[in-house]
Each structure stands twice: as structure tokens, then as C-alpha cells.
mmCIF file of C-alpha atoms in Angstrom:
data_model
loop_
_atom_site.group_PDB
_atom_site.id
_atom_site.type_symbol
_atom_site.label_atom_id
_atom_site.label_comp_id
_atom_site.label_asym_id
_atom_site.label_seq_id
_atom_site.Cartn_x
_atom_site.Cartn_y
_atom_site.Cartn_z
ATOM 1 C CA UNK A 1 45.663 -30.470 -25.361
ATOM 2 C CA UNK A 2 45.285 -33.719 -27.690
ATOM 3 C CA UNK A 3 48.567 -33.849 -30.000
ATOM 4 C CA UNK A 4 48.174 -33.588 -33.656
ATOM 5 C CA UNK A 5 49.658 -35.220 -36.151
ATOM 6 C CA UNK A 6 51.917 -32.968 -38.961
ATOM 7 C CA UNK A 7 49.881 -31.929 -41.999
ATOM 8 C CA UNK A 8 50.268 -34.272 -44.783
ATOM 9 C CA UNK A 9 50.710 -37.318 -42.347
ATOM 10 C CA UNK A 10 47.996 -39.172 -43.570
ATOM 11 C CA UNK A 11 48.072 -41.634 -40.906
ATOM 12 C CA UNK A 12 45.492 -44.655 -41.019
ATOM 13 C CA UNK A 13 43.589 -46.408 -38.647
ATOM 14 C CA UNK A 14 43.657 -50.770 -38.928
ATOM 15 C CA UNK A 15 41.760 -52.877 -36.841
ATOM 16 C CA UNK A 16 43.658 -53.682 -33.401
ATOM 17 C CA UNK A 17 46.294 -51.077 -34.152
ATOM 18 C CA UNK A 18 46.135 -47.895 -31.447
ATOM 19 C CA UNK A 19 45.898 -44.584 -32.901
ATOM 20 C CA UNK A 20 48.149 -42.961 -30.140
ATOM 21 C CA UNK A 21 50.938 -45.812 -30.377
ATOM 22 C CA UNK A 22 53.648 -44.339 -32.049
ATOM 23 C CA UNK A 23 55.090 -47.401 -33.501
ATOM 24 C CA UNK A 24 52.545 -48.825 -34.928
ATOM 25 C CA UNK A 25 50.994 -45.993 -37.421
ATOM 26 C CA UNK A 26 51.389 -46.320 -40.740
ATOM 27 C CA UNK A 27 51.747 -43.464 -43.278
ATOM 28 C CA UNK A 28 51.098 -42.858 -46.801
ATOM 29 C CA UNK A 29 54.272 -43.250 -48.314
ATOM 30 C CA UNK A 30 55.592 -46.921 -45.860
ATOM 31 C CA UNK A 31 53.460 -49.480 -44.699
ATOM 32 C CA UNK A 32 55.805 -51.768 -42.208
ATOM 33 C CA UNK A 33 58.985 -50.985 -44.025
ATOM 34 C CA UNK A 34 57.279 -51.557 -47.280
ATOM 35 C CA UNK A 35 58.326 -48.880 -49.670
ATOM 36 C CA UNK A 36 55.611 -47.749 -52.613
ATOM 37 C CA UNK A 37 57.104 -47.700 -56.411
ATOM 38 C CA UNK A 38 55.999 -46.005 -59.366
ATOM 39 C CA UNK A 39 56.099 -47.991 -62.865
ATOM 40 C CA UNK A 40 57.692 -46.784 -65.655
ATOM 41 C CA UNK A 41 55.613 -45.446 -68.751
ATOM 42 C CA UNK A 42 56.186 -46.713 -72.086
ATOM 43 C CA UNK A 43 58.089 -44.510 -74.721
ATOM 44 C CA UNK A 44 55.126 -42.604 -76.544
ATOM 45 C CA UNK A 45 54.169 -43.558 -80.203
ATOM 46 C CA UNK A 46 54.564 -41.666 -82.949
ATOM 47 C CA UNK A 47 51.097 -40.786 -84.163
ATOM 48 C CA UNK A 48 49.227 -38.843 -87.064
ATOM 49 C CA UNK A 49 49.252 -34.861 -85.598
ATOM 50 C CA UNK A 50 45.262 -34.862 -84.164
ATOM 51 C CA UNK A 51 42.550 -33.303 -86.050
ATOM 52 C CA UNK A 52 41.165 -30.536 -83.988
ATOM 53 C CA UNK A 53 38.094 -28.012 -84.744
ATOM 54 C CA UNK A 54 38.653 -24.601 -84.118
ATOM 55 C CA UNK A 55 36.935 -21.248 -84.600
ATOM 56 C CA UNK A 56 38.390 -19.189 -88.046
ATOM 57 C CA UNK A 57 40.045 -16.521 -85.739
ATOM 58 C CA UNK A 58 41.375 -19.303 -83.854
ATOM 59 C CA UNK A 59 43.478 -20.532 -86.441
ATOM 60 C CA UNK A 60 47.234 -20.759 -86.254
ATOM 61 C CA UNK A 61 50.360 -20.179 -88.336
ATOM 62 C CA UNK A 62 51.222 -23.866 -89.809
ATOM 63 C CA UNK A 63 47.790 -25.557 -89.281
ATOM 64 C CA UNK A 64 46.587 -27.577 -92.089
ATOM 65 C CA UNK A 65 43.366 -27.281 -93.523
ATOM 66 C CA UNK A 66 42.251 -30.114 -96.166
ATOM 67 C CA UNK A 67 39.163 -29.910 -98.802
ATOM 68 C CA UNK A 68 38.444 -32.061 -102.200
ATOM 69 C CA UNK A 69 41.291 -30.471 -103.767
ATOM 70 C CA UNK A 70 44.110 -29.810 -101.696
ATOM 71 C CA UNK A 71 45.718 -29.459 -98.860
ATOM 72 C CA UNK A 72 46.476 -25.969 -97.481
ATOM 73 C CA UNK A 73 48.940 -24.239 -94.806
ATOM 74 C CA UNK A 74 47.778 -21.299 -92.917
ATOM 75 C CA UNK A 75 50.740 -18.561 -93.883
ATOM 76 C CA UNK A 76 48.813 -15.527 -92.459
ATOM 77 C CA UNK A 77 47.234 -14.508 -89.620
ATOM 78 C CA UNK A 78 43.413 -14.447 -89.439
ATOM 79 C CA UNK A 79 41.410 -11.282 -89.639
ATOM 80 C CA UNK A 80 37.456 -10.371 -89.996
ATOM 81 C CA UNK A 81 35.254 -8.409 -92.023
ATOM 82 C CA UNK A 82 31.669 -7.280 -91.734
ATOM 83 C CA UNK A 83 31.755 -5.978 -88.078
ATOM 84 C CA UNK A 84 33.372 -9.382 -87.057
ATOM 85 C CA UNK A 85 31.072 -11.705 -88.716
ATOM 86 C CA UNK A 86 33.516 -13.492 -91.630
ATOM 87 C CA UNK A 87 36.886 -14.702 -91.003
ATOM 88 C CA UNK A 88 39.937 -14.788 -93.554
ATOM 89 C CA UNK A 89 42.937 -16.251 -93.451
ATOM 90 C CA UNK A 90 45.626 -16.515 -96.427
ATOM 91 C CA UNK A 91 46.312 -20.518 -96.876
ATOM 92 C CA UNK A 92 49.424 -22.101 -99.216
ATOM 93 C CA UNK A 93 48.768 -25.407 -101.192
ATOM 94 C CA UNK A 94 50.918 -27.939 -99.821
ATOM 95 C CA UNK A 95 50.862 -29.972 -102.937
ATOM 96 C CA UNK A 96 51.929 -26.463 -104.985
ATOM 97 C CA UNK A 97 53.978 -24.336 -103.564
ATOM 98 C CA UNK A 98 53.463 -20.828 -104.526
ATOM 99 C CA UNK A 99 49.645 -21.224 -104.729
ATOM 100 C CA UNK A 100 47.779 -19.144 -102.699
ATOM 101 C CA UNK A 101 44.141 -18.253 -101.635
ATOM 102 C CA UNK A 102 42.002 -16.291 -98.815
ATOM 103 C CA UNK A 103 39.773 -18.942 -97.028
ATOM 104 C CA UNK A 104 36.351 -17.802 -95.805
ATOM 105 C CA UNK A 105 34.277 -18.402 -93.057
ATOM 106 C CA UNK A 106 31.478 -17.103 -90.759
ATOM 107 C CA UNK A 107 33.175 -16.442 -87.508
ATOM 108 C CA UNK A 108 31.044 -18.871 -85.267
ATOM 109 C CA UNK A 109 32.190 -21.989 -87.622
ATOM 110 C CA UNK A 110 34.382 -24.579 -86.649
ATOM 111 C CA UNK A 111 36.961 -25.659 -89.032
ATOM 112 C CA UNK A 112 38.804 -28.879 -88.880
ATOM 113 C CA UNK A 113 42.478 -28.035 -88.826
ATOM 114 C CA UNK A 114 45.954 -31.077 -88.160
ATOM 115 C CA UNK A 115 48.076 -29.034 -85.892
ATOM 116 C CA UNK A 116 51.456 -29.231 -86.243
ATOM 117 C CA UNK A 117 53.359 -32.612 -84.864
ATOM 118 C CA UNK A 118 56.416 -33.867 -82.994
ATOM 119 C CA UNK A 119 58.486 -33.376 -86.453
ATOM 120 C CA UNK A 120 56.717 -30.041 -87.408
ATOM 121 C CA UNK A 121 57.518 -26.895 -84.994
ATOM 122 C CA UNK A 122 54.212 -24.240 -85.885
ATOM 123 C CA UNK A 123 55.773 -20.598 -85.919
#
């Protein structure tokens, strides 16, 4: 019965190398002594939190929402109406504190939201 190699050997085949000499396969991780290194990533930039679209009932505690006006927090939680066809959601100006409206939507829209960043935990 032919020997097998471990699982995970990955050992490769080179022209005049023998797969059955011992010493002369070469694995995954060494080739002839020769040790593989990872590089190091650069520290990440800080960037603008992305723009994402989401469905209304989607929408999270501290997402921002921006029209021609303002721009708006989500401080409630999203709920429907009309058998699940318009989405709510109670929104704070982040320009006035203390301002607040119920947003609308049909439940199959998207709405562009900024989700909360490195500096900004969301609740």
C-alpha cells in the first residue's frame, strides 16, 4: 500500500526532483530552507463614515439621514403602517437639537443613510 502524504502537505512536484525522495520535497510553507513572510499593512486612514442605502425598516439608531434642509439622526426605532407598506422612523436635526420629525417612506425604498464612524459608537 502506496504511502500518503499528511493532509495539508501540499507537496509539489519540480522537474528532476523524485516524488518519493524524502529530501528533496518541498512544502508550502519552506522551499530549500527558504522561509515565506507576510508584509505588514499600513495603519488605516481615517475616512468620511460610508454612505450606505438601506431599506426604511432597516434603519438604525444613530444613522444619519441628509435632505435640502438638514441633517437628521435616527432617535427611534422604525415601525410600519398600512399592513407593512410605509415605514416611520422619528429623526433629530443635527443642526437643532430638540427638533424633531417622523420620516416617511414606502417600505421597498432605499434610503441613503452615513452610518456611524470610528469616533461615533451607534447605540
Amino acid at each position: 500500500m502506496p504511502r500518503l502524504a499528511p493532509r495539508g502537505a501540499g507537496i509539489l512536484s519540480l522537474p528532476g526532483l523524485h516524488k518519493s525522495a524524502p529530501s528533496q520535497r518541498i512544502t508550502r510553507n519552506s522551499c530549500r530552507g527558504a522561509t515565506l513572510g507576510w508584509m505588514a499593512k499600513s495603519p488605516p486612514e481615517k475616512k468620511a463614515p460610508p454612505e450606505v442605502r438601506v431599506h426604511p425598516m432597516d434603519l438604525k439608531l444613530g444613522d444619519r439621514l441628509a435632505d435640502e434642509r438638514s441633517e437628521w439622526q435616527v432617535i427611534g426605532r422604525p415601525y410600519t403602517t398600512a399592513g407593512g407598506k410605509t415605514a416611520h422612523v422619528r429623526v433629530e436635526s443635527m443642526k437643532q437639537p430638540g427638533v424633531t420629525e417622523i420620516r416617511s417612506w414606502g417600505a421597498h425604498e432605499l434610503v441613503s443613510v452615513k452610518r456611524g464612524g470610528a469616533g461615533e459608537p451607534t447605540r
